[in-house]
């Protein structure tokens, strides 16, 4: 659940896949069983299918100029929808989807943030131990100045509900993400 990311990233040599679709899940299962010798965790893609139809990439999905948005898992679908909303309002979003989170493609992220000057990390995990911490620290160590923001589940327990209801309550729906992008980039909402 919401504490898996912070917990799993501490285990040495653990491969952590975060598929954004059922097709990507099938490919990652194949890699986990037949191609990987280390322990593997796969965060099941709850929320079903969506806009993403690629497979096992951890790179730039959509180019943009105003803001870098980094995400993973099925939350990619909400981030892609938020990027489309922002495009209509004049904000160009560069979207990066992580396929695995045991190691982070910092080369792609650093190159993107150097171009956009803004980064938002959107993830469905608790605030403590989130990927945003690692990304922001790496940007700092590389001397890359940027306006940084994160959107995650915070540091609290959440009530039961559908995935859509919970994402909306936590500000992880497309509309809330797009509002955060527009706020960070100082575009009109």
PDB file of C-alpha atoms in Angstrom:
ATOM      1  CA  UNK A   1       0.000   0.000   0.000  1.00  0.00           C
ATOM      2  CA  UNK A   2       0.919   3.522   0.747  1.00  0.00           C
ATOM      3  CA  UNK A   3       4.073   2.642   2.725  1.00  0.00           C
ATOM      4  CA  UNK A   4       5.555   0.113   0.268  1.00  0.00           C
ATOM      5  CA  UNK A   5       7.804   2.507  -1.639  1.00  0.00           C
ATOM      6  CA  UNK A   6       9.702   3.817   1.384  1.00  0.00           C
ATOM      7  CA  UNK A   7       9.999   0.302   2.803  1.00  0.00           C
ATOM      8  CA  UNK A   8      11.032  -1.534  -0.386  1.00  0.00           C
ATOM      9  CA  UNK A   9      13.649   1.007  -1.492  1.00  0.00           C
ATOM     10  CA  UNK A  10      15.658   0.210   1.664  1.00  0.00           C
ATOM     11  CA  UNK A  11      16.229  -3.442   0.740  1.00  0.00           C
ATOM     12  CA  UNK A  12      19.650  -3.975  -0.899  1.00  0.00           C
ATOM     13  CA  UNK A  13      19.603  -5.222  -4.518  1.00  0.00           C
ATOM     14  CA  UNK A  14      15.796  -5.239  -4.631  1.00  0.00           C
ATOM     15  CA  UNK A  15      14.343  -4.521  -8.089  1.00  0.00           C
ATOM     16  CA  UNK A  16      11.082  -2.556  -7.764  1.00  0.00           C
ATOM     17  CA  UNK A  17       8.847  -2.407 -10.818  1.00  0.00           C
ATOM     18  CA  UNK A  18       5.913   0.019 -10.971  1.00  0.00           C
ATOM     19  CA  UNK A  19       3.838  -0.821 -14.074  1.00  0.00           C
ATOM     20  CA  UNK A  20       1.377   1.713 -15.465  1.00  0.00           C
ATOM     21  CA  UNK A  21      -0.796  -0.828 -17.287  1.00  0.00           C
ATOM     22  CA  UNK A  22      -1.643  -4.512 -17.335  1.00  0.00           C
ATOM     23  CA  UNK A  23       0.428  -4.971 -20.523  1.00  0.00           C
ATOM     24  CA  UNK A  24       3.428  -3.466 -18.793  1.00  0.00           C
ATOM     25  CA  UNK A  25       2.741  -5.693 -15.764  1.00  0.00           C
ATOM     26  CA  UNK A  26       2.905  -8.804 -17.986  1.00  0.00           C
ATOM     27  CA  UNK A  27       6.260  -7.723 -19.434  1.00  0.00           C
ATOM     28  CA  UNK A  28       7.634  -6.899 -15.989  1.00  0.00           C
ATOM     29  CA  UNK A  29       6.531 -10.303 -14.654  1.00  0.00           C
ATOM     30  CA  UNK A  30       8.420 -11.908 -17.538  1.00  0.00           C
ATOM     31  CA  UNK A  31      11.544  -9.893 -16.662  1.00  0.00           C
ATOM     32  CA  UNK A  32      11.164 -10.672 -12.952  1.00  0.00           C
ATOM     33  CA  UNK A  33      10.851 -14.427 -13.455  1.00  0.00           C
ATOM     34  CA  UNK A  34      13.157 -15.052 -16.412  1.00  0.00           C
ATOM     35  CA  UNK A  35      15.701 -12.244 -16.562  1.00  0.00           C
ATOM     36  CA  UNK A  36      16.381 -11.028 -13.020  1.00  0.00           C
ATOM     37  CA  UNK A  37      18.477 -12.809 -10.434  1.00  0.00           C
ATOM     38  CA  UNK A  38      17.863 -10.371  -7.579  1.00  0.00           C
ATOM     39  CA  UNK A  39      14.737 -10.178  -5.436  1.00  0.00           C
ATOM     40  CA  UNK A  40      11.886  -8.364  -7.185  1.00  0.00           C
ATOM     41  CA  UNK A  41       8.823  -6.481  -6.016  1.00  0.00           C
ATOM     42  CA  UNK A  42       6.083  -5.418  -8.415  1.00  0.00           C
ATOM     43  CA  UNK A  43       3.600  -2.789  -7.326  1.00  0.00           C
ATOM     44  CA  UNK A  44       0.362  -4.049  -8.833  1.00  0.00           C
ATOM     45  CA  UNK A  45      -1.189  -1.482 -11.212  1.00  0.00           C
ATOM     46  CA  UNK A  46      -4.410  -0.818  -9.322  1.00  0.00           C
ATOM     47  CA  UNK A  47      -6.689   1.522 -11.153  1.00  0.00           C
ATOM     48  CA  UNK A  48      -6.699  -0.493 -14.352  1.00  0.00           C
ATOM     49  CA  UNK A  49      -5.802   0.566 -17.834  1.00  0.00           C
ATOM     50  CA  UNK A  50      -5.331   4.079 -19.035  1.00  0.00           C
ATOM     51  CA  UNK A  51      -3.465   6.232 -21.507  1.00  0.00           C
ATOM     52  CA  UNK A  52      -0.076   4.528 -21.219  1.00  0.00           C
ATOM     53  CA  UNK A  53       0.597   1.784 -23.764  1.00  0.00           C
ATOM     54  CA  UNK A  54       4.390   1.654 -23.753  1.00  0.00           C
ATOM     55  CA  UNK A  55       6.387  -0.936 -21.914  1.00  0.00           C
ATOM     56  CA  UNK A  56       9.152  -0.885 -19.349  1.00  0.00           C
ATOM     57  CA  UNK A  57      10.588   2.518 -20.137  1.00  0.00           C
ATOM     58  CA  UNK A  58      11.886   4.919 -17.560  1.00  0.00           C
ATOM     59  CA  UNK A  59      12.271   7.985 -19.673  1.00  0.00           C
ATOM     60  CA  UNK A  60      10.645  10.976 -21.218  1.00  0.00           C
ATOM     61  CA  UNK A  61       7.132  10.161 -22.369  1.00  0.00           C
ATOM     62  CA  UNK A  62       6.009  13.608 -23.506  1.00  0.00           C
ATOM     63  CA  UNK A  63       8.284  16.589 -24.180  1.00  0.00           C
ATOM     64  CA  UNK A  64       7.501  20.002 -22.736  1.00  0.00           C
ATOM     65  CA  UNK A  65       9.125  23.305 -21.832  1.00  0.00           C
ATOM     66  CA  UNK A  66       7.543  24.776 -18.670  1.00  0.00           C
ATOM     67  CA  UNK A  67       7.481  22.020 -16.041  1.00  0.00           C
ATOM     68  CA  UNK A  68       8.832  18.514 -15.524  1.00  0.00           C
ATOM     69  CA  UNK A  69       6.366  16.063 -13.976  1.00  0.00           C
ATOM     70  CA  UNK A  70       7.778  12.749 -12.739  1.00  0.00           C
ATOM     71  CA  UNK A  71       5.450   9.899 -11.824  1.00  0.00           C
ATOM     72  CA  UNK A  72       5.105   6.123 -11.923  1.00  0.00           C
ATOM     73  CA  UNK A  73       2.516   3.355 -11.881  1.00  0.00           C
ATOM     74  CA  UNK A  74      -1.064   3.944 -12.953  1.00  0.00           C
ATOM     75  CA  UNK A  75      -0.895   7.463 -11.548  1.00  0.00           C
ATOM     76  CA  UNK A  76       0.811   8.213 -14.876  1.00  0.00           C
ATOM     77  CA  UNK A  77      -2.667   8.311 -16.423  1.00  0.00           C
ATOM     78  CA  UNK A  78      -3.769  11.163 -14.139  1.00  0.00           C
ATOM     79  CA  UNK A  79      -0.509  13.029 -14.757  1.00  0.00           C
ATOM     80  CA  UNK A  80      -0.933  12.678 -18.533  1.00  0.00           C
ATOM     81  CA  UNK A  81      -4.493  13.986 -18.296  1.00  0.00           C
ATOM     82  CA  UNK A  82      -3.264  16.873 -16.117  1.00  0.00           C
ATOM     83  CA  UNK A  83      -0.594  17.690 -18.716  1.00  0.00           C
ATOM     84  CA  UNK A  84      -3.291  17.852 -21.406  1.00  0.00           C
ATOM     85  CA  UNK A  85      -5.360  20.224 -19.244  1.00  0.00           C
ATOM     86  CA  UNK A  86      -2.300  22.427 -18.716  1.00  0.00           C
ATOM     87  CA  UNK A  87      -1.494  22.493 -22.435  1.00  0.00           C
ATOM     88  CA  UNK A  88      -4.945  23.992 -23.062  1.00  0.00           C
ATOM     89  CA  UNK A  89      -4.124  26.695 -20.505  1.00  0.00           C
ATOM     90  CA  UNK A  90      -0.721  27.505 -22.000  1.00  0.00           C
ATOM     91  CA  UNK A  91       1.618  25.455 -19.772  1.00  0.00           C
ATOM     92  CA  UNK A  92       3.825  22.916 -21.540  1.00  0.00           C
ATOM     93  CA  UNK A  93       4.515  19.827 -19.397  1.00  0.00           C
ATOM     94  CA  UNK A  94       7.427  17.430 -19.845  1.00  0.00           C
ATOM     95  CA  UNK A  95       6.246  14.054 -18.543  1.00  0.00           C
ATOM     96  CA  UNK A  96       8.658  11.422 -17.222  1.00  0.00           C
ATOM     97  CA  UNK A  97       7.353   7.967 -16.259  1.00  0.00           C
ATOM     98  CA  UNK A  98       9.505   5.727 -14.096  1.00  0.00           C
ATOM     99  CA  UNK A  99       9.162   2.013 -14.820  1.00  0.00           C
ATOM    100  CA  UNK A 100      11.258   0.985 -11.835  1.00  0.00           C
ATOM    101  CA  UNK A 101      12.090   2.899  -8.675  1.00  0.00           C
ATOM    102  CA  UNK A 102      14.975   0.968  -7.164  1.00  0.00           C
ATOM    103  CA  UNK A 103      17.221   3.187  -9.262  1.00  0.00           C
ATOM    104  CA  UNK A 104      16.006   6.456 -10.714  1.00  0.00           C
ATOM    105  CA  UNK A 105      16.928   7.707 -14.192  1.00  0.00           C
ATOM    106  CA  UNK A 106      18.462  10.931 -12.883  1.00  0.00           C
ATOM    107  CA  UNK A 107      20.142  11.731 -16.212  1.00  0.00           C
ATOM    108  CA  UNK A 108      16.742  12.116 -17.885  1.00  0.00           C
ATOM    109  CA  UNK A 109      15.292  13.999 -14.914  1.00  0.00           C
ATOM    110  CA  UNK A 110      18.262  16.382 -14.591  1.00  0.00           C
ATOM    111  CA  UNK A 111      18.246  17.156 -18.324  1.00  0.00           C
ATOM    112  CA  UNK A 112      14.535  17.851 -18.197  1.00  0.00           C
ATOM    113  CA  UNK A 113      14.669  20.064 -15.102  1.00  0.00           C
ATOM    114  CA  UNK A 114      17.598  22.046 -16.503  1.00  0.00           C
ATOM    115  CA  UNK A 115      15.347  22.824 -19.471  1.00  0.00           C
ATOM    116  CA  UNK A 116      12.072  23.542 -17.602  1.00  0.00           C
ATOM    117  CA  UNK A 117      13.310  25.017 -14.301  1.00  0.00           C
ATOM    118  CA  UNK A 118      10.352  23.404 -12.482  1.00  0.00           C
ATOM    119  CA  UNK A 119       9.704  19.874 -11.218  1.00  0.00           C
ATOM    120  CA  UNK A 120       6.724  18.192  -9.611  1.00  0.00           C
ATOM    121  CA  UNK A 121       6.914  14.598  -8.412  1.00  0.00           C
ATOM    122  CA  UNK A 122       3.489  12.955  -8.248  1.00  0.00           C
ATOM    123  CA  UNK A 123       3.283   9.640  -6.424  1.00  0.00           C
ATOM    124  CA  UNK A 124       0.861   7.408  -4.596  1.00  0.00           C
ATOM    125  CA  UNK A 125       2.904   6.833  -1.469  1.00  0.00           C
ATOM    126  CA  UNK A 126       3.428   8.272   1.985  1.00  0.00           C
ATOM    127  CA  UNK A 127       5.471  11.449   2.211  1.00  0.00           C
ATOM    128  CA  UNK A 128       8.242   9.870   4.289  1.00  0.00           C
ATOM    129  CA  UNK A 129      10.506   7.818   2.030  1.00  0.00           C
ATOM    130  CA  UNK A 130       8.940   9.045  -1.204  1.00  0.00           C
ATOM    131  CA  UNK A 131      10.830   9.228  -4.500  1.00  0.00           C
ATOM    132  CA  UNK A 132      10.607  13.036  -4.467  1.00  0.00           C
ATOM    133  CA  UNK A 133      13.104  13.123  -1.585  1.00  0.00           C
ATOM    134  CA  UNK A 134      15.697  11.222  -3.625  1.00  0.00           C
ATOM    135  CA  UNK A 135      15.062  13.274  -6.773  1.00  0.00           C
ATOM    136  CA  UNK A 136      15.262  16.650  -5.012  1.00  0.00           C
ATOM    137  CA  UNK A 137      18.463  15.606  -3.202  1.00  0.00           C
ATOM    138  CA  UNK A 138      20.029  14.481  -6.487  1.00  0.00           C
ATOM    139  CA  UNK A 139      19.098  17.766  -8.189  1.00  0.00           C
ATOM    140  CA  UNK A 140      20.721  19.651  -5.314  1.00  0.00           C
ATOM    141  CA  UNK A 141      23.877  17.528  -5.462  1.00  0.00           C
ATOM    142  CA  UNK A 142      24.090  18.162  -9.229  1.00  0.00           C
ATOM    143  CA  UNK A 143      23.792  21.903  -8.609  1.00  0.00           C
ATOM    144  CA  UNK A 144      20.496  22.188 -10.507  1.00  0.00           C
ATOM    145  CA  UNK A 145      18.327  25.000  -9.208  1.00  0.00           C
ATOM    146  CA  UNK A 146      14.602  24.527  -9.762  1.00  0.00           C
ATOM    147  CA  UNK A 147      11.258  25.259  -8.217  1.00  0.00           C
ATOM    148  CA  UNK A 148      10.309  21.896  -6.695  1.00  0.00           C
ATOM    149  CA  UNK A 149       6.976  20.508  -5.516  1.00  0.00           C
ATOM    150  CA  UNK A 150       5.576  17.139  -4.605  1.00  0.00           C
ATOM    151  CA  UNK A 151       2.115  15.653  -4.409  1.00  0.00           C
ATOM    152  CA  UNK A 152       1.662  12.382  -2.538  1.00  0.00           C
ATOM    153  CA  UNK A 153      -0.494  10.780   0.139  1.00  0.00           C
ATOM    154  CA  UNK A 154       1.008  12.814   2.959  1.00  0.00           C
ATOM    155  CA  UNK A 155       1.706  11.331   6.351  1.00  0.00           C
ATOM    156  CA  UNK A 156      -1.649  10.007   7.498  1.00  0.00           C
ATOM    157  CA  UNK A 157      -3.962   7.035   7.162  1.00  0.00           C
ATOM    158  CA  UNK A 158      -6.735   7.269   4.594  1.00  0.00           C
ATOM    159  CA  UNK A 159     -10.351   6.057   4.723  1.00  0.00           C
ATOM    160  CA  UNK A 160     -11.676   3.399   2.390  1.00  0.00           C
ATOM    161  CA  UNK A 161     -13.073   4.335  -0.988  1.00  0.00           C
ATOM    162  CA  UNK A 162     -12.691   3.713  -4.684  1.00  0.00           C
ATOM    163  CA  UNK A 163      -9.347   4.535  -6.273  1.00  0.00           C
ATOM    164  CA  UNK A 164     -10.870   7.592  -7.968  1.00  0.00           C
ATOM    165  CA  UNK A 165     -12.398   8.829  -4.694  1.00  0.00           C
ATOM    166  CA  UNK A 166      -9.153   8.412  -2.774  1.00  0.00           C
ATOM    167  CA  UNK A 167      -7.053  10.062  -5.473  1.00  0.00           C
ATOM    168  CA  UNK A 168      -9.413  13.026  -5.519  1.00  0.00           C
ATOM    169  CA  UNK A 169      -9.357  13.275  -1.706  1.00  0.00           C
ATOM    170  CA  UNK A 170      -5.531  13.291  -1.773  1.00  0.00           C
ATOM    171  CA  UNK A 171      -5.214  15.741  -4.655  1.00  0.00           C
ATOM    172  CA  UNK A 172      -3.941  13.061  -7.024  1.00  0.00           C
ATOM    173  CA  UNK A 173      -6.719  13.402  -9.601  1.00  0.00           C
ATOM    174  CA  UNK A 174      -5.959  15.074 -12.939  1.00  0.00           C
ATOM    175  CA  UNK A 175      -7.649  18.365 -12.032  1.00  0.00           C
ATOM    176  CA  UNK A 176      -5.727  18.742  -8.763  1.00  0.00           C
ATOM    177  CA  UNK A 177      -2.424  17.826 -10.422  1.00  0.00           C
ATOM    178  CA  UNK A 178      -3.055  20.320 -13.230  1.00  0.00           C
ATOM    179  CA  UNK A 179      -3.816  23.049 -10.671  1.00  0.00           C
ATOM    180  CA  UNK A 180      -0.519  22.309  -8.915  1.00  0.00           C
ATOM    181  CA  UNK A 181       1.371  22.481 -12.224  1.00  0.00           C
ATOM    182  CA  UNK A 182      -0.241  25.825 -13.071  1.00  0.00           C
ATOM    183  CA  UNK A 183       0.541  27.138  -9.579  1.00  0.00           C
ATOM    184  CA  UNK A 184       4.193  26.057  -9.702  1.00  0.00           C
ATOM    185  CA  UNK A 185       4.700  27.467 -13.196  1.00  0.00           C
ATOM    186  CA  UNK A 186       2.693  30.585 -12.295  1.00  0.00           C
ATOM    187  CA  UNK A 187       0.214  30.142 -15.165  1.00  0.00           C
ATOM    188  CA  UNK A 188      -3.417  31.158 -14.707  1.00  0.00           C
ATOM    189  CA  UNK A 189      -5.566  28.289 -13.434  1.00  0.00           C
TER     190      UNK A 189
END
